[in-house]
PDB file of C-alpha atoms in Angstrom:
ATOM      1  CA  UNK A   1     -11.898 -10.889   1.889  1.00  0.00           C
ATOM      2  CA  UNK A   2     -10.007 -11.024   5.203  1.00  0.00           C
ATOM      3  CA  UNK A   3      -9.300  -7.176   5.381  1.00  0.00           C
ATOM      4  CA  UNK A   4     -12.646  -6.761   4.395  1.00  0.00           C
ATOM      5  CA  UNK A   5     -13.804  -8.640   6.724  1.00  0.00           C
ATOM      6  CA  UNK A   6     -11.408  -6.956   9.584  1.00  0.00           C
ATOM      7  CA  UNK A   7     -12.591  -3.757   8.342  1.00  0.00           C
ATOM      8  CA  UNK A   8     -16.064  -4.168   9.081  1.00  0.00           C
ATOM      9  CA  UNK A   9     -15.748  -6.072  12.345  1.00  0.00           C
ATOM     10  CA  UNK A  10     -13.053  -3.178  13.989  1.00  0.00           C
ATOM     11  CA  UNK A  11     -13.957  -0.087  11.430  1.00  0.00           C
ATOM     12  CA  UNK A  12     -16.606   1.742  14.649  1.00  0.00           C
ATOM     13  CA  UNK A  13     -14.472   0.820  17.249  1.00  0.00           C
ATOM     14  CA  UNK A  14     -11.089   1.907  15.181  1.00  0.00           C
ATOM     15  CA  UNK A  15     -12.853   5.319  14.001  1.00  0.00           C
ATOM     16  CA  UNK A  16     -13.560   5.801  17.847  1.00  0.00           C
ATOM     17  CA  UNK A  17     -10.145   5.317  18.962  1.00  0.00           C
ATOM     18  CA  UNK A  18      -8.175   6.976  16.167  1.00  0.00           C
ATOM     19  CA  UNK A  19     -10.388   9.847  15.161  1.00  0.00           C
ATOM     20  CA  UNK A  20      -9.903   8.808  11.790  1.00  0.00           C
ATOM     21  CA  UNK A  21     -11.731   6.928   8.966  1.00  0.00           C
ATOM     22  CA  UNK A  22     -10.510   3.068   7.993  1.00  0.00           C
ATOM     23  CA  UNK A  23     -10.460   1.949   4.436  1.00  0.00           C
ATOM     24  CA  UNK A  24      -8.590  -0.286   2.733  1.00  0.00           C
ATOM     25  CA  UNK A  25      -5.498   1.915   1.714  1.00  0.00           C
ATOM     26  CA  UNK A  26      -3.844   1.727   5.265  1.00  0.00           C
ATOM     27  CA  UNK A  27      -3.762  -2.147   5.489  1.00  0.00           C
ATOM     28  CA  UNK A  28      -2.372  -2.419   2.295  1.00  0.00           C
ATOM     29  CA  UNK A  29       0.162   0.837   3.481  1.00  0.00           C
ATOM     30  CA  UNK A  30       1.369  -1.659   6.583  1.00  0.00           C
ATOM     31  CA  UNK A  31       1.653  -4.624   4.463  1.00  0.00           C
ATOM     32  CA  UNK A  32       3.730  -3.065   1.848  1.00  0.00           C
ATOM     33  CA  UNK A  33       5.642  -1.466   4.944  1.00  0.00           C
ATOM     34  CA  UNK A  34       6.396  -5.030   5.858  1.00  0.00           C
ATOM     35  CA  UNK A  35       7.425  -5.949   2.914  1.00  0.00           C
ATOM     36  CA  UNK A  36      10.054  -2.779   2.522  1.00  0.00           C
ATOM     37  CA  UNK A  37      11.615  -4.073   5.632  1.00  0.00           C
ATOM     38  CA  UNK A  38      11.835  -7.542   4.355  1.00  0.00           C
ATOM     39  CA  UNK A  39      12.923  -6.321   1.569  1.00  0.00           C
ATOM     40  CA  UNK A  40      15.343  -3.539   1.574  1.00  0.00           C
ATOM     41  CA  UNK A  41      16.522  -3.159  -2.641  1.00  0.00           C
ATOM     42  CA  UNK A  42      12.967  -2.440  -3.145  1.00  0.00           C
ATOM     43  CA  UNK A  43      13.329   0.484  -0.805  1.00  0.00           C
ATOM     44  CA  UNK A  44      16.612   1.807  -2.164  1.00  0.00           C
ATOM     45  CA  UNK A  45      17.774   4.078  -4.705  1.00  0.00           C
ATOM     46  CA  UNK A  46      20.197   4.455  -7.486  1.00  0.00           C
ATOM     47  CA  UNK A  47      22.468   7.379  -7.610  1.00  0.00           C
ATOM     48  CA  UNK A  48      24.321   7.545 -10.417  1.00  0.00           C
ATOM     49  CA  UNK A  49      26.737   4.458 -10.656  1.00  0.00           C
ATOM     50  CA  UNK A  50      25.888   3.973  -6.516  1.00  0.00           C
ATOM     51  CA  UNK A  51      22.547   2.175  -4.934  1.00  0.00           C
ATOM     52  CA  UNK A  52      22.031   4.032  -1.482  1.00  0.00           C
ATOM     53  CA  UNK A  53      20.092   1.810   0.601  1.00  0.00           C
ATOM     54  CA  UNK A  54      17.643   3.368   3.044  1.00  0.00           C
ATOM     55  CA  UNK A  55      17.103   3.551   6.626  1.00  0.00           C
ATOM     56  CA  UNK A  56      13.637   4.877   6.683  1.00  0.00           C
ATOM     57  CA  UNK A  57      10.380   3.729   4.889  1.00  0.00           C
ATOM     58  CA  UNK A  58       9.014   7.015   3.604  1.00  0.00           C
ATOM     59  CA  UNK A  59       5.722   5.695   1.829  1.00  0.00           C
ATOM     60  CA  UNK A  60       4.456   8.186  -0.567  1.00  0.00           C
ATOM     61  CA  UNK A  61       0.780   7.865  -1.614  1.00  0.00           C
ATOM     62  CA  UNK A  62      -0.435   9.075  -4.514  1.00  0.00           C
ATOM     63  CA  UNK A  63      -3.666  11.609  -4.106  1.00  0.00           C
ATOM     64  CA  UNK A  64      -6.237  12.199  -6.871  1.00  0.00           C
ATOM     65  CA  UNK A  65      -6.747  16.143  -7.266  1.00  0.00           C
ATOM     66  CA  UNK A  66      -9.380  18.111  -9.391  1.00  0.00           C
ATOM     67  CA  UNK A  67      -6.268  19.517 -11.104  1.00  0.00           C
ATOM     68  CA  UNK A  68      -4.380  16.535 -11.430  1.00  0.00           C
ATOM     69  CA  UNK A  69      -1.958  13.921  -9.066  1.00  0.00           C
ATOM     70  CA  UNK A  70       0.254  14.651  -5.876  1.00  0.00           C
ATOM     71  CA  UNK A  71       2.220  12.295  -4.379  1.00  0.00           C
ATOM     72  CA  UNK A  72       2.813  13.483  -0.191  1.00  0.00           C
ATOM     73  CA  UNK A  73       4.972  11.559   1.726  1.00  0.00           C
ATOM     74  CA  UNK A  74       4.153   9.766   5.085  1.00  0.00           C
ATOM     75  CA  UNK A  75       7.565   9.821   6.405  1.00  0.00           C
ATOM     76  CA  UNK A  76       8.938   6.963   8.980  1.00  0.00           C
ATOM     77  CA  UNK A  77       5.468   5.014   7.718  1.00  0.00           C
ATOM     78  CA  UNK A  78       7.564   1.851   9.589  1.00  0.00           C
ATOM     79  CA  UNK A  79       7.436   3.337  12.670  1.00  0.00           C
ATOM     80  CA  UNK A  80       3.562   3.898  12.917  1.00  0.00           C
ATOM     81  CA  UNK A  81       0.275   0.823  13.264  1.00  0.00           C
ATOM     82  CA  UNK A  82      -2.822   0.976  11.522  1.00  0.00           C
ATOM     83  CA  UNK A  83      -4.138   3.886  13.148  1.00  0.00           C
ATOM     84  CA  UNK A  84      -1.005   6.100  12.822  1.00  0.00           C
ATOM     85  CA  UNK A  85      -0.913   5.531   8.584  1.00  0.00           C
ATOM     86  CA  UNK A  86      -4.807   5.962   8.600  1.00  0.00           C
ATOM     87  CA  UNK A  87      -4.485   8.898  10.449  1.00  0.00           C
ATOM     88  CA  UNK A  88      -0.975  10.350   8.105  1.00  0.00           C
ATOM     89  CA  UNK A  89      -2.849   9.670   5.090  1.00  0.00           C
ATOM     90  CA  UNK A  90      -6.124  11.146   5.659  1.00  0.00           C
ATOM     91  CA  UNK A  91      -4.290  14.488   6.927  1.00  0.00           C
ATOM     92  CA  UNK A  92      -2.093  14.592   3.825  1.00  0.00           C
ATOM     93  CA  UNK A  93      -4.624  13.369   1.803  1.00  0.00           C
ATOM     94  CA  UNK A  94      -7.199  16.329   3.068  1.00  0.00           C
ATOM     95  CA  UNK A  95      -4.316  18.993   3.310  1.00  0.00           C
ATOM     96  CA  UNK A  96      -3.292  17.908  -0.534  1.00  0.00           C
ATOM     97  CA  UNK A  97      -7.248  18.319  -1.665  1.00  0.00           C
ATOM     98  CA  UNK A  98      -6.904  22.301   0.565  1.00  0.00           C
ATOM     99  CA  UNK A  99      -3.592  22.870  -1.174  1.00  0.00           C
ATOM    100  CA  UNK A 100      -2.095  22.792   1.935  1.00  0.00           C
ATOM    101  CA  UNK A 101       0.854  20.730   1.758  1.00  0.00           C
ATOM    102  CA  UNK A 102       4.247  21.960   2.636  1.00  0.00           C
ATOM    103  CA  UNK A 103       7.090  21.280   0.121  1.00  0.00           C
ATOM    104  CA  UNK A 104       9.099  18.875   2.575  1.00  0.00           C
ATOM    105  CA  UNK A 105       5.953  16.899   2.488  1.00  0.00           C
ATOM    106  CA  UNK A 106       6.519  15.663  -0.918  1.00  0.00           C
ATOM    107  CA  UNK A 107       9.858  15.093  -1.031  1.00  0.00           C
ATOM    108  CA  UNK A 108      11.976  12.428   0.190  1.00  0.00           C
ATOM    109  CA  UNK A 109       9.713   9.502  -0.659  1.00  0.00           C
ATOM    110  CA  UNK A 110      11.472   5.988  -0.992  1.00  0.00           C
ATOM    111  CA  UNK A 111       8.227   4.058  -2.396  1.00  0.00           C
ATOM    112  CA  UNK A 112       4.997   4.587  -3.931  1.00  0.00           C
ATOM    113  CA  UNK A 113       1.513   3.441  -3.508  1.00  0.00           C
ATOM    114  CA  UNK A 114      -1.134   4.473  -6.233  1.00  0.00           C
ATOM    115  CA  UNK A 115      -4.809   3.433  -6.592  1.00  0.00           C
ATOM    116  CA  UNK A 116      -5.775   3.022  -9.903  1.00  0.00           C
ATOM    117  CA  UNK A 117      -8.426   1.268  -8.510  1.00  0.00           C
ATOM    118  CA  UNK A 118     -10.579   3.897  -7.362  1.00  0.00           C
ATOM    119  CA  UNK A 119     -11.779   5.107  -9.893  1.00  0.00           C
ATOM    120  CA  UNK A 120     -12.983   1.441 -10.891  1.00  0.00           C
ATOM    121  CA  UNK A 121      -9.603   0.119 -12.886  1.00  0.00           C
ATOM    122  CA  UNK A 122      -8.777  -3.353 -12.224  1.00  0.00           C
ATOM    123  CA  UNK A 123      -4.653  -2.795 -12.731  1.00  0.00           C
ATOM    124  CA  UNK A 124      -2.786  -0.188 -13.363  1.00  0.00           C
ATOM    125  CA  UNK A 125       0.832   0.193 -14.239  1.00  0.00           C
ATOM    126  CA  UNK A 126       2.374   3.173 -12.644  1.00  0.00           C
ATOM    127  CA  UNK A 127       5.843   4.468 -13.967  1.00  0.00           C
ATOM    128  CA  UNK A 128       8.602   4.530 -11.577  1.00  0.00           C
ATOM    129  CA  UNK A 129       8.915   7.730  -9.157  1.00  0.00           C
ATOM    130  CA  UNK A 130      13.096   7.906  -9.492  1.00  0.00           C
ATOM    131  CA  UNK A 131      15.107   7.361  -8.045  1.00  0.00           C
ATOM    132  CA  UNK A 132      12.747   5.285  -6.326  1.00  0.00           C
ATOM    133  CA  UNK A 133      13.226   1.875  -7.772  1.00  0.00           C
ATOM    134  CA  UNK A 134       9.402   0.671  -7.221  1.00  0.00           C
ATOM    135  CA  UNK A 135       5.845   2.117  -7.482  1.00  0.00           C
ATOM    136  CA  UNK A 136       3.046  -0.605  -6.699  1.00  0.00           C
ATOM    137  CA  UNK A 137      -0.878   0.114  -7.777  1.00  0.00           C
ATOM    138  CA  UNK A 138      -3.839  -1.251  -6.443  1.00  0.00           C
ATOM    139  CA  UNK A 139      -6.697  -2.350  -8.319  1.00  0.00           C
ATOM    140  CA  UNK A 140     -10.541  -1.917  -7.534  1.00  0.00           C
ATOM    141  CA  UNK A 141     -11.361  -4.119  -4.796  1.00  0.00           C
ATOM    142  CA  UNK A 142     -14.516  -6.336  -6.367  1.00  0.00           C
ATOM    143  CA  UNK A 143     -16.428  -9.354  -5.301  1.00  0.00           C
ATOM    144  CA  UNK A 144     -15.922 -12.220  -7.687  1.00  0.00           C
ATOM    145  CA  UNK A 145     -16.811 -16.035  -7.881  1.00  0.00           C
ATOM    146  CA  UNK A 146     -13.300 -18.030  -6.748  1.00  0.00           C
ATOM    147  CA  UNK A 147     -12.410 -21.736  -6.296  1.00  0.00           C
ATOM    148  CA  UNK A 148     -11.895 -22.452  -2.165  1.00  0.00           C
ATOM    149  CA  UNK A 149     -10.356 -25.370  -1.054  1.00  0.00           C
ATOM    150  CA  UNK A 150     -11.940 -26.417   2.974  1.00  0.00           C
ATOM    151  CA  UNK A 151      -9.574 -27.919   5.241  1.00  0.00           C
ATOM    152  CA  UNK A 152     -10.606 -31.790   3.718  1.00  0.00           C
ATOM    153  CA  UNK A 153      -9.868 -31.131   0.715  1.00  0.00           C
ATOM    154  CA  UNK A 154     -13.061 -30.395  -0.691  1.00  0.00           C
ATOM    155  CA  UNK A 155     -13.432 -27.369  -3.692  1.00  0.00           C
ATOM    156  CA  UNK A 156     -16.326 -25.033  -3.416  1.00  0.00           C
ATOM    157  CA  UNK A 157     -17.355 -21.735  -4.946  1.00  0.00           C
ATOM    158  CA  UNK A 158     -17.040 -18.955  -3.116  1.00  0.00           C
ATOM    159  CA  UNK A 159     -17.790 -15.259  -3.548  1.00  0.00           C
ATOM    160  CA  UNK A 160     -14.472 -13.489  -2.075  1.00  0.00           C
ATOM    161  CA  UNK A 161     -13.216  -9.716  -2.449  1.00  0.00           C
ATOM    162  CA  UNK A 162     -10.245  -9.598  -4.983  1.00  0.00           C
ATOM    163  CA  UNK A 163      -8.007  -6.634  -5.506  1.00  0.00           C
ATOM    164  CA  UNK A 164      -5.009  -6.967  -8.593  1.00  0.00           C
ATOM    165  CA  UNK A 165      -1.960  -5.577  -7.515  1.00  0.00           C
ATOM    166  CA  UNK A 166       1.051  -4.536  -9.868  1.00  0.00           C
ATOM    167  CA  UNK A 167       4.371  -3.412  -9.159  1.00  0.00           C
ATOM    168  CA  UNK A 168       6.690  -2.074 -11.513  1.00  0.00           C
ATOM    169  CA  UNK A 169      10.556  -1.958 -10.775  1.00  0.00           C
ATOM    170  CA  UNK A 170      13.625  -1.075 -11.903  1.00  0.00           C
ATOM    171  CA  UNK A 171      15.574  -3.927 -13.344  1.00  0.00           C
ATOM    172  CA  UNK A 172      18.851  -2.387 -12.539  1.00  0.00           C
ATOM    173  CA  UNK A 173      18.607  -3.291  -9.241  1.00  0.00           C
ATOM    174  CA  UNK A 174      15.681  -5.608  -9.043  1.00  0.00           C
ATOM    175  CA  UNK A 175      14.875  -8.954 -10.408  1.00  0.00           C
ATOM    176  CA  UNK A 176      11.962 -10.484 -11.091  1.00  0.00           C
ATOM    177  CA  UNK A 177      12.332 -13.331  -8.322  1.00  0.00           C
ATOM    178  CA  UNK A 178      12.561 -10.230  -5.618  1.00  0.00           C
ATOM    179  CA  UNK A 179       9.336  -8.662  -6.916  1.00  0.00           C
ATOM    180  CA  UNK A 180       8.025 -11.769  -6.757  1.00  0.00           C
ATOM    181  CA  UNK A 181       8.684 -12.364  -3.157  1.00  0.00           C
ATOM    182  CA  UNK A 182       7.994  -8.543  -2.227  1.00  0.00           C
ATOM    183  CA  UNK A 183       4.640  -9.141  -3.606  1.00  0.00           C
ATOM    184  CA  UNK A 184       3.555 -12.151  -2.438  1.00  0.00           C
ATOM    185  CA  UNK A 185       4.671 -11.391   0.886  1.00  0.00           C
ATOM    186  CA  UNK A 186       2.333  -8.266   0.726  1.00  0.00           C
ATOM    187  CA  UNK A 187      -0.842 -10.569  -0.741  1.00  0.00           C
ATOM    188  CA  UNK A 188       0.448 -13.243   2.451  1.00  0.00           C
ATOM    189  CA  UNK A 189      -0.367 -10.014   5.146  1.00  0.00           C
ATOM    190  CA  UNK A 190      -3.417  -9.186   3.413  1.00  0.00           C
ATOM    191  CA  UNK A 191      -5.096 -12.522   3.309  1.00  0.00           C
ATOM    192  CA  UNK A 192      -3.689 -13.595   7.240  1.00  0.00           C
ATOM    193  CA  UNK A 193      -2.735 -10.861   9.491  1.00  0.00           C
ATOM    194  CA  UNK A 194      -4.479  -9.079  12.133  1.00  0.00           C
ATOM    195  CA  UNK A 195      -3.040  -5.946  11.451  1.00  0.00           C
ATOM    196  CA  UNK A 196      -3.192  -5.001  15.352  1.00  0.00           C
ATOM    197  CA  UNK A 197      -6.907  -5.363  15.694  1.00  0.00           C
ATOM    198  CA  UNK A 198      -7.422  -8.433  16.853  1.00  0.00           C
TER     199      UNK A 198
END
């Protein structure tokens, strides 16, 4: 409900600025971004008998094609705001639809993001991309009837935008408690930050 609510406040004056269209994919991109760099084993890999930890968050984003799924790469996704992962993903995502992606620009991911969700799926459990150790899917983002809890105390209910989010790991290297965290440190971005547009 808060992105959505961001969205719809800043989503004129962002498309001005940035040239580019805003949905919901590229505040969940800088959350999970956050998250990466809170969170470095879910951005690693394992090689062999070695885990190689990595410097760089290349996000890869899975792209629904008439002929099937492609997964580009938006790399050094840490290093860019709202408007610089809106702006990656809609080129690769358009260039990817042309089948006019380079090979460099699938390669050399170190986590994936895949929608389920829209094409109407409330979860979705994505197999890991190795020797990434993590691929997270978002749901279908859908208005449902919640509990809400006011500042006294006082339980209400609310109509509020949901989205179900998985993430499926390796267990070599990750446990369940780290997941945990990753995610709900995602869900904490969603629901409070600003995401520069404030």
């Amino acid at each position: 409900t808060h992105v959505a609510r961001l969205r719809a406040k800043h989503r004129t004056a962002f498309e001005e600025a940035y040239g580019t269209k805003l949905s919901f994919m590229p505040f969940v991109m800088a959350a999970v971004v956050k998250a990466l760099r809170a969170f470095p084993t879910v951005n690693a890999s394992i090689d062999g008998e070695s885990i190689v930890y990595k410097q760089d968050v290349n996000l890869g984003v899975a792209v629904a094609l008439d002929w099937g799924l492609i997964v580009p790469v938006i790399k050094g996704a840490d290093q860019l705001n709202l408007g610089g992962l809106a702006r990656a993903l809609n080129d690769l995502a358009a260039r990817a639809r042309a089948k006019q992606l380079k090979p460099e620009e699938i390669q050399g991911g170190t986590f994936t993001l895949t929608n389920p969700g829209s094409y109407g799926d409330l979860f979705g459990m994505p197999v890991i991309n190795q020797p990434q150790v993590a691929i997270q899917a978002m749901g279908a983002i859908t208005k449902r009837p919640v509990v809400v809890t006011d500042a006294e105390g006082n339980d209400s209910i609310a109509i509020r935008s949901i989205m179900f989010s998985t993430l499926s790991f390796d267990h070599r290297l990750i446990d369940g408690a780290t997941a945990d965290q990753f995610m709900a440190l995602i869900k904490k971005e969603l629901e409070t930050s600003d995401f520069g547009l404030a």
